[in-house]
Structure formats: structure tokens, C-alpha cells
Amino acid sequence: MRRGTRTSMSLTKKLVLGMLLVTMVPLGAILFLSGQAIVASNALLGVLIATLAAVVALSLWLARHANQQLERCVAERTSQLITEIAERARAVKELQDLHRRDALVLKSVAEGIHALDLEGRIIFENPAAERMFGWEPGELLGKPAHMTIHHSRAGGAPYPQRECPIYASLRDGISRRITDEVFWRKDGSSFPVEYVSAPVRDENHEIIGAVVVFSDTTETKRTERELRHAKEAAESANMAKSQFLANMSHEIRTPMNGVIGMTDLLLDTELTSEQREFVDAIATSAEALMAVINDILDFSKIEAGKLRFDEVDFDVRKVVHGTLEMLAGQARAKGLKLDGAIASEVPGRLRGDPGRLRQILTNLIGNGVKFTDAGEVVVRVTSERETATHVLVRFEVQDTGVGIAPEAQATLFQAFVQADSSTTRRYGGTGLGLAICRQLVERMGGDIGVESSPRQGSRFWFTAQLARVQPRLGSFERRPAG
């Protein structure tokens, strides 16, 4: 617009000068010729005066027109300047507001923030960082960061600058997160920090410095120590409790064995029907109490980490059938059918702990008999997965009993939890049996679970990782001579 104004004014000036030249040159020639021919002619003088008056009038009109055009151009340019100044003022205000907001954010952040140049000098420090370091505002600017706040390790040993992760970010442009170092205050004390150092790059992606964001982890470290001490104290108390339970179980089991033994001897003597009824009640109660004691002893051993597992060769079929025979009397007393089926693909002999396997089966089959009033309890054994050295054997115990509600199944394998914990429940027990089974199964490399619905019976299952029996060196198979 400024160039257009200058061009318009130049054309106006040229037009005025051209008109003057066009008019004055002929007029000058006429005057010169007239002076030669007719020196004092009044008629010619009138013509000259009229011509001069016209020229002057035209010049004035052209000058006024040029002035008006100039004023319009000045007014337009003035309006443009006013708009530009207003826009520039608005941009400056927006920039100032943005800077003010950024400053407020940096002042409000609880984490410390400081920035370094390429030489490692501090060029920015937010108020939180200054408070953590104990320096007055602006005092840290220009100081070498490593020598001022990061010069030593937690124990006081010197911290070489070449090993500092912050300076490594300046060199290689890689961000780093550090959780186990300390920064040093102005008074010489240190505090643990967790920080992130990241390079700062310009528009050409060249590294021009680094920014460090850090937080004081003193309270976090203290809380971690307290939690660790509380955990250790709880574990120690739990170990003492488990040891006490184990000792008490042993102390109680010894006289209980005497009670059970003497009861068996008493049943072999001549008794009246009433006396035999009393002794049977004593025997039943003693055996129930012994089962509770054994559960507590096993659970305490598991918690104390003292439960031992044997590694012997055994026949899975003998273990299953033996357990069924042991519980057959309880099933017959309730009119239940107790049966077992072992798939042919299950190897005859495997290696593991037959005693622990029998303990799990006894618990699950015993529960099936206890919670079933009519119908049957069936045990099924299959091979789920086989390798060259191991077999994952799956055991299932299915009954037609009362079943288990879905909400109770989630906590069924936790210690001291029962499907019916009300005081009026029909069935006794400590709630430790299934928790012990879960621990034993996990130690045997397997899983345990249940599928059940109320009044539809239950199917408990577990798997056990058992080793194949390897042939002994030097053994051979005898073949008949032919």
C-alpha cells in the first residue's frame, strides 16, 4: 500500500509539470516572436494574460487534486498502522499471558525442576527445587550443577561427573530415570531423590541443554522401611504361631493316640450294650479330634515351610483303590455307592509322594461322602498331558450331594473358610482341609478347582505332575527262549 501511494503521488507531480511545460513553452515562443514583430500590441497582451490565468487555474486545480489524493493515501496508511499496532499489542499481551501462565505452573509444581546448558551450568530453577536445596531464589543460576548439588553419592563417596546420568543425557541425548541417588543441599545435608533427566533440543534437533525433574523420596523411603519392618515382624509372628501350633499338635496328638488305643482295647472286652455305645461314642469323638489335630499340624508345617515330600516309586492304582477301601465303610453307613475308574493310559508306576496324594484323595472323597445324603461318589483318574519324563495326572471326585453356591466357590480353598459358616450348619470341620489340599497340589506342580451348583452335586478336580519311573541301569527284559 505504501508503494502504491508513492506511485500515485509521482504520477500527479509529473502530470502537473507536463501541463506547465506544454503551456509555457508555446507561450514563451509567442512572447519571443511577438517581441520581434509587434512590441506593444494590446490585443496580444490580453491573449497572453488570459492564457497565463488559465495555466495558473489548471495548476491550482491539479495541485488541489494531488493534495486530496495524498490525504486519502495518508488516511488509509494511518488506518493500516493503527490496525497493525493493535494486532501487535494483542499478540504481545497473549504472549505475556502465556508466559505468566507458564510461570504460575512452574511455581505450583511440587516436583523440583532445573535446566542446564551444554556446560552443565544451571540456567533455570523452579521455586520447589530452590526450597528443596535450601538456596535463595536466583542463587543457583550460573553455578555448575554437578559440583553444587550432585557431587557425592549417598555414602559420601565422590561422584565423578563422567558417571553422572544427567551429563550422559547431555552427551548422547537419551532420557534416563534414576530412583536410588541423592542430591545435596546448601547446608551440606543430602536427601534421596527420584529424577528424570532429558535432553533439550532446538529447532534443528541439536542438543542445547538438559532438563531434570526430581522429587524428594524421603517419606517414600521411610514408608517402605516401615512396611518392610512390619512385614518382617508379621512373618516372624506367623512363624512363631506356626511353630507353636506344630508343637501343641504334637503334644496333643500323643495322649490322643493313647485314648484311641485304649478305646480299641476296651471295645475288645466284654461290655454291655450301653457300655459299648458309650465307648463307640468315645472312639468316634477321638478320631474326629485326631483329624482336626492332623489338619492343624499339616497347615502349620506348610506355613512354616517344613512340610516334606518324598520321591518314591508307587502304583497310582493301589493308592486310589486303597483310599476307596478306607472310606468304603463311611459310604456304606450312609447307603452311598463309592466307585473308582482309572483310564488305561495312566502309567502303572510313577514317582512322587504317594502319602501326600493319598491325603488329598482322602480329603476330597471324605468331603464327598460327608456332604452327600443319597446317590454316589465316583473317582476318575486320567492322563492329561505326557512328556518323555513326566505325566500330568488328573483326578476327579464327583458326588451327588448338596452342591456349593457360586459365591462360596471363590474362597473355598482359603484357610478357615467353609461353604456354610453358620453356627447351625449340619457338617463339622475346621475349614483347613481344602486349603491344605491346594498347598499340596501346588507343591506337586498341579492345580485344583471345583465345578458345582446348589443341589446338583459337586465335581472337585486336581492335577499332579508325577515323574515316569526310569529303568535302572543294567536292567533287562527277560524273554522266553524260542
C-alpha atoms as one frame of an Amber mdcrd trajectory, in Angstrom:
protein
   0.000   0.000   0.000   2.873   2.318   0.801   4.406   1.700  -2.642   1.029
   2.441  -4.365   0.776   5.763  -2.529   4.234   6.821  -3.653   3.430   5.835
  -7.292   0.167   7.873  -7.316   1.906  10.982  -5.957   4.689  10.660  -8.539
   2.205  10.478 -11.431   0.348  13.573 -10.176   3.566  15.588  -9.985   4.579
  14.504 -13.470   1.129  15.481 -14.825   1.347  18.994 -13.321   4.850  19.542
 -14.621   3.852  18.268 -18.079   0.896  20.649 -18.282   3.075  23.551 -17.259
   5.688  22.653 -19.832   3.106  22.166 -22.606   1.535  25.558 -21.840   4.639
  27.641 -21.019   6.847  26.573 -23.940   4.421  27.801 -26.673   3.690  30.849
 -24.562   7.376  31.658 -24.357   7.743  31.237 -28.101   4.780  33.516 -28.747
   6.255  36.159 -26.445   9.588  35.932 -28.147   8.093  36.194 -31.667   5.692
  38.895 -30.642   8.518  40.971 -29.253  10.150  40.847 -32.603   7.051  41.696
 -34.662   4.654  43.686 -32.561   6.168  45.001 -29.382   3.223  46.822 -27.859
   0.130  45.198 -29.133  -2.626  45.383 -26.507  -4.672  42.631 -28.136  -1.833
  40.154 -27.910  -1.173  41.165 -24.337  -4.745  40.291 -23.442  -4.388  36.876
 -25.007  -1.216  36.253 -23.039  -2.802  37.296 -19.781  -5.801  35.047 -20.403
  -3.555  32.136 -21.226  -1.475  32.656 -18.080  -4.644  32.807 -15.982  -5.839
  29.507 -17.456  -2.480  27.894 -16.787  -2.472  29.106 -13.184  -6.043  27.875
 -12.651  -5.213  24.481 -14.117  -2.080  24.254 -11.958  -4.079  25.088  -8.823
  -6.739  22.503  -9.683  -4.124  19.834 -10.305  -2.328  20.708  -7.069  -5.605
  20.535  -5.084  -6.460  17.163  -6.688  -2.999  15.801  -5.883  -3.298  17.066
  -2.286  -6.695  15.358  -1.849  -5.320  12.108  -3.197  -2.323  12.419  -0.880
  -4.617  12.988   2.111  -6.630   9.890   1.202  -3.431   7.839   0.966  -2.205
   9.168   4.322  -5.564   8.374   5.945  -5.536   4.828   4.576  -1.962   4.254
   5.722  -2.742   5.699   9.123  -5.662   3.276   9.485  -3.411   0.396   8.471
  -0.786   1.408  11.022  -3.404   1.655  13.762  -4.648  -1.889  12.913  -1.107
  -3.283  12.836  -0.255  -1.661  16.167  -3.439  -3.051  17.736  -2.705  -6.563
  16.420   0.881  -6.357  17.640  -0.266  -5.178  21.056  -2.764  -8.055  21.247
  -0.046 -10.568  20.280   2.308  -9.135  22.909  -0.436  -9.392  25.557  -1.192
 -13.001  24.590   2.492 -13.827  24.786   2.744 -12.162  28.188  -0.334 -14.060
  29.427   1.123 -17.327  28.168   4.428 -16.582  29.881   2.589 -15.683  33.084
   0.612 -18.938  32.990   3.776 -20.963  32.378   5.448 -19.218  35.285   2.461
 -19.962  37.541   2.513 -23.631  36.521   6.227 -23.946  37.227   5.786 -22.234
  40.585   2.882 -24.508  41.514   4.584 -27.821  40.639   5.595 -29.763  43.759
   8.471 -31.512  41.945  11.772 -29.761  41.514  12.750 -28.651  38.012  16.067
 -27.273  36.867  17.619 -26.805  33.459  21.276 -26.915  32.411  23.178 -25.557
  29.439  25.697 -27.594  27.470  28.440 -26.807  30.008  26.297 -28.117  32.852
  25.566 -24.707  34.392  22.161 -24.124  35.944  20.063 -21.751  33.800  16.687
 -22.321  35.459  15.444 -23.444  38.867  11.802 -23.501  39.905  10.763 -22.480
  43.448  10.173 -26.083  44.592  13.741 -27.018  43.633  15.161 -23.963  45.407
  13.243 -24.876  48.567  14.482 -28.481  48.458  18.089 -27.363  48.001  17.838
 -24.598  50.607  19.015 -21.810  48.276  17.529 -18.341  47.886  15.728 -17.504
  44.609  18.242 -16.956  41.813  21.302 -18.053  43.824  21.797 -21.274  41.871
  21.720 -19.658  38.415  25.061 -19.952  36.653  26.512 -22.496  39.106  27.829
 -25.882  37.901  25.042 -28.310  38.715  27.116 -31.421  39.420  29.611 -29.745
  41.717  26.827 -27.921  43.563  24.059 -30.481  44.130  25.258 -33.876  42.838
  28.916 -34.108  43.816  28.775 -37.163  46.129  26.982 -40.464  46.461  24.666
 -41.425  49.311  27.522 -42.678  51.492  29.607 -39.558  50.905  31.970 -41.036
  48.298  32.830 -38.665  45.417  30.573 -38.961  42.368  32.636 -38.420  39.175
  30.882 -36.173  36.693  31.642 -38.589  33.846  29.427 -41.184  35.599  26.514
 -38.805  36.154  23.334 -39.829  34.256  22.362 -36.168  33.808  25.567 -35.395
  31.935  25.157 -38.607  29.966  21.842 -37.211  28.675  23.703 -34.072  27.577
  26.174 -36.204  25.649  24.031 -38.872  23.989  20.540 -37.290  24.012  18.922
 -40.248  25.822  16.403 -39.692  28.632  17.096 -41.524  31.909  15.079 -42.335
  35.043  17.017 -42.773  38.303  15.443 -43.912  41.581  18.319 -44.523  44.016
  20.531 -41.425  44.222  20.793 -38.347  46.453  21.036 -34.585  45.898  22.855
 -32.247  48.280  21.508 -29.128  49.992  23.263 -25.817  50.579  23.889 -26.762
  54.240  25.729 -29.955  53.237  22.947 -32.424  54.026  21.581 -34.855  51.450
  18.156 -36.229  50.614  17.101 -39.223  48.484  15.632 -38.385  45.100  13.953
 -39.944  42.124  14.583 -37.988  38.939  14.269 -37.988  35.172  16.864 -36.259
  33.014  16.043 -35.440  29.386  17.906 -33.523  26.683  16.637 -30.174  25.392
  16.846 -29.707  21.610  16.467 -26.664  19.360  14.509 -26.390  16.106  17.367
 -28.182  14.302  17.229 -31.068  16.804  20.616 -30.095  18.179  21.150 -30.665
  21.927  21.375 -27.300  23.684  20.981 -28.451  27.286  19.089 -30.751  29.644
  16.123 -30.545  31.988  15.871 -32.523  35.246  12.581 -33.185  37.064  13.042
 -34.660  40.559  11.169 -35.363  43.776  12.261 -35.854  47.379  11.607 -39.512
  48.276  12.427 -39.239  51.988   8.863 -40.031  53.077   8.530 -42.774  50.474
  11.742 -44.436  51.670  10.609 -44.164  55.282   7.253 -45.735  54.452   8.990
 -48.548  52.566  11.243 -49.249  55.568   8.266 -49.271  57.924   6.334 -51.615
  55.641   9.355 -53.904  55.340   9.819 -53.989  59.110   6.108 -54.604  59.637
   6.197 -57.430  57.072   9.215 -58.990  58.744   7.544 -58.699  62.146   4.350
 -60.259  60.811   6.285 -63.084  59.182   8.208 -63.657  62.404   4.977 -63.716
  64.414   3.379 -66.030  61.882   6.391 -68.332  62.059   6.199 -68.356  65.857
   2.468 -69.120  65.662   3.036 -71.945  63.206   5.802 -73.376  65.374   3.565
 -73.143  68.433   0.726 -74.904  66.601   3.078 -77.654  65.453   4.422 -78.182
  68.956   0.950 -78.128  70.505  -0.377 -80.538  67.880   2.400 -82.980  68.703
   1.744 -82.602  72.419  -1.997 -83.168  71.965  -1.659 -85.998  69.462   0.433
 -88.152  71.799  -2.244 -88.517  74.544  -4.958 -88.759  71.864  -3.220 -91.779
  70.416  -3.319 -93.257  73.897  -7.051 -92.551  74.187  -7.760 -94.122  70.801
  -5.592 -97.148  71.571  -7.179 -97.779  74.945 -10.624 -97.336  73.400  -9.851
-100.042  70.838  -8.674-102.331  73.631 -11.785-101.570  75.649 -14.008-102.473
  72.679 -12.351-105.904  72.592 -13.546-106.660  76.160 -16.940-107.850  77.302
 -19.217-104.819  77.539 -22.879-104.286  77.966 -24.724-102.759  75.050 -24.930
 -99.453  76.872 -21.194 -99.515  77.711 -20.323-100.366  74.102 -22.427 -97.443
  72.901 -20.524 -95.134  75.243 -17.130 -96.472  74.103 -18.128 -96.158  70.434
 -19.005 -92.508  71.079 -15.588 -92.012  72.710 -13.833 -93.658  69.745 -15.745
 -91.589  67.185 -15.019 -88.357  69.058 -11.346 -89.246  69.469 -10.935 -89.995
  65.780 -12.670 -86.708  64.835 -10.417 -84.798  67.223  -7.360 -86.560  65.807
  -8.400 -85.497  62.292  -8.617 -81.869  63.435  -5.212 -82.130  65.111  -3.675
 -83.593  61.965  -5.127 -80.766  59.849  -3.697 -78.143  62.195  -0.317 -79.893
  62.243  -0.155 -80.118  58.449  -1.236 -76.496  57.997   1.328 -75.240  60.491
   4.057 -77.240  58.741   3.023 -75.765  55.389   3.108 -72.203  56.733   6.465
 -72.823  58.403   7.844 -74.295  55.177   8.676 -77.585  56.910   6.348 -79.901
  55.019   8.453 -82.607  53.387   7.707 -84.504  50.195   9.028 -87.958  49.412
  10.187 -89.125  45.991   9.464 -92.840  45.694   8.128 -95.197  43.040   4.489
 -96.163  43.585   1.421 -97.561  41.860  -1.295 -94.929  41.305  -3.991 -97.598
  41.103  -3.080 -99.042  44.501  -3.189 -95.581  46.089  -6.642 -94.810  44.641
  -8.146 -98.213  45.433  -6.636 -98.215  48.909  -8.210 -94.824  49.667 -11.592
 -96.017  48.404 -11.399 -99.127  50.602 -10.521 -96.995  53.617 -13.635 -94.813
  53.146 -15.964 -97.568  51.972 -17.314 -98.127  55.487 -18.449 -94.482  55.804
 -20.149 -94.670  52.394 -21.957 -97.913  53.249 -23.165 -96.456  56.538 -24.950
 -93.698  54.564 -26.169 -96.007  51.811 -23.932 -94.421  49.168 -22.243 -96.023
  46.202 -18.482 -95.434  46.189 -16.683 -96.272  42.942 -13.488 -95.502  41.031
 -12.351 -95.617  37.392  -8.752 -95.276  36.209  -8.079 -94.783  32.489  -5.859
 -97.357  30.824  -3.427 -94.716  29.524  -2.364 -93.819  33.075   1.057 -95.475
  33.629   1.130 -98.281  36.165   4.068 -96.940  38.161   5.077 -93.307  38.692
   7.415 -91.439  41.006   6.302 -88.946  43.648   4.846 -88.835  47.160   2.056
 -91.413  47.492   1.322 -90.334  51.059   0.507 -86.727  50.072  -1.513 -87.968
  47.093  -3.494 -90.236  49.408  -4.022 -87.305  51.807  -5.580 -85.162  49.036
  -7.798 -88.008  47.825  -8.910 -88.813  51.370  -9.940 -85.213  51.957 -11.865
 -84.819  48.690 -13.536 -88.267  48.798 -14.308 -87.832  52.509 -15.970 -84.482
  51.790 -17.987 -86.101  49.006 -19.264 -88.770  51.383 -19.910 -86.234  54.150
 -21.927 -83.815  52.016 -23.905 -86.461  50.090 -27.066 -87.955  51.610 -28.102
 -90.129  48.671 -26.579 -91.264  45.411 -22.919 -91.876  44.743 -19.346 -90.625
  44.933 -17.169 -91.504  41.925 -13.419 -91.074  41.471 -11.957 -90.817  37.950
  -8.262 -90.739  37.027  -6.975 -89.774  33.565  -3.723 -88.712  31.930  -3.959
 -85.054  30.886  -0.514 -84.473  29.399   2.576 -86.610  28.942   6.226 -85.959
  28.168   9.225 -88.258  27.950   9.940 -87.746  31.664   6.663 -86.715  33.359
   2.917 -87.325  33.321   0.319 -84.758  34.400  -2.355 -86.935  36.040  -5.874
 -85.570  36.566  -8.041 -86.746  39.475 -11.771 -86.013  39.707 -14.132 -86.644
  42.636 -17.796 -86.260  41.694 -20.726 -86.548  44.110 -24.490 -86.087  44.080
 -24.544 -84.057  47.273 -25.796 -80.637  48.368 -23.607 -78.661  45.965 -21.890
 -75.295  46.528 -23.174 -71.798  45.768 -21.119 -69.839  43.167 -20.270 -67.040
  45.614 -18.760 -69.584  48.033 -16.576 -71.281  45.424 -14.200 -68.314  45.038
 -12.922 -68.604  48.634 -13.381 -72.332  49.113  -9.643 -73.135  49.018  -8.654
 -70.457  51.553  -7.772 -71.380  55.112 -10.592 -71.480  57.692 -13.253 -70.938
  55.000 -16.294 -73.171  54.640 -19.197 -73.096  52.219 -21.576 -72.796  55.187
 -20.023 -70.965  58.125 -23.193 -70.543  60.188 -23.259 -71.954  63.688 -26.210
 -74.179  62.816 -24.519 -75.949  59.898 -25.039 -79.697  59.764 -21.440 -80.569
  58.952 -18.379 -80.041  61.070 -14.769 -79.401  60.123 -12.051 -76.820  60.581
 -12.108 -75.345  57.087  -8.426 -76.281  56.664  -8.804 -79.422  54.545  -9.200
 -77.780  51.130  -6.580 -75.130  51.930  -4.128 -77.920  52.743  -5.091 -79.716
  49.520  -4.390 -76.570  47.500  -0.941 -76.204  49.061  -0.111 -79.860  48.487
  -1.312 -79.769  44.869   0.754 -76.653  44.132   3.813 -78.332  45.641   3.150
 -81.244  43.268   3.132 -78.899  40.250  -0.621 -79.018  39.645  -3.870 -77.066
  40.012  -7.092 -77.642  41.910 -10.660 -76.469  41.304 -14.349 -77.183  41.682
 -17.472 -77.177  39.494 -20.726 -77.170  41.423 -24.292 -75.903  41.682 -26.613
 -75.950  44.697 -28.498 -79.264  44.990 -26.761 -80.531  41.822 -23.699 -82.099
  43.403 -20.030 -81.135  43.034 -17.038 -82.166  40.985 -13.682 -81.463  42.610
 -10.602 -81.960  40.456  -6.846 -81.592  40.787  -3.756 -82.395  38.748  -0.366
 -83.658  39.878   2.921 -83.675  37.994   4.420 -87.129  38.531   7.698 -88.412
  37.117   7.934 -91.501  34.978   9.822 -94.409  36.502  13.128 -94.644  34.622
  14.578 -98.121  34.009  17.550 -98.946  36.183  20.996 -99.225  34.635  21.793
-102.796  33.754  18.180-103.914  33.872  16.899-106.033  31.041  13.687-107.685
  29.992  13.654-111.452  30.108  12.133-113.102  27.064  11.180-116.749  26.805
  13.598-118.818  24.818  12.343-119.734  21.453
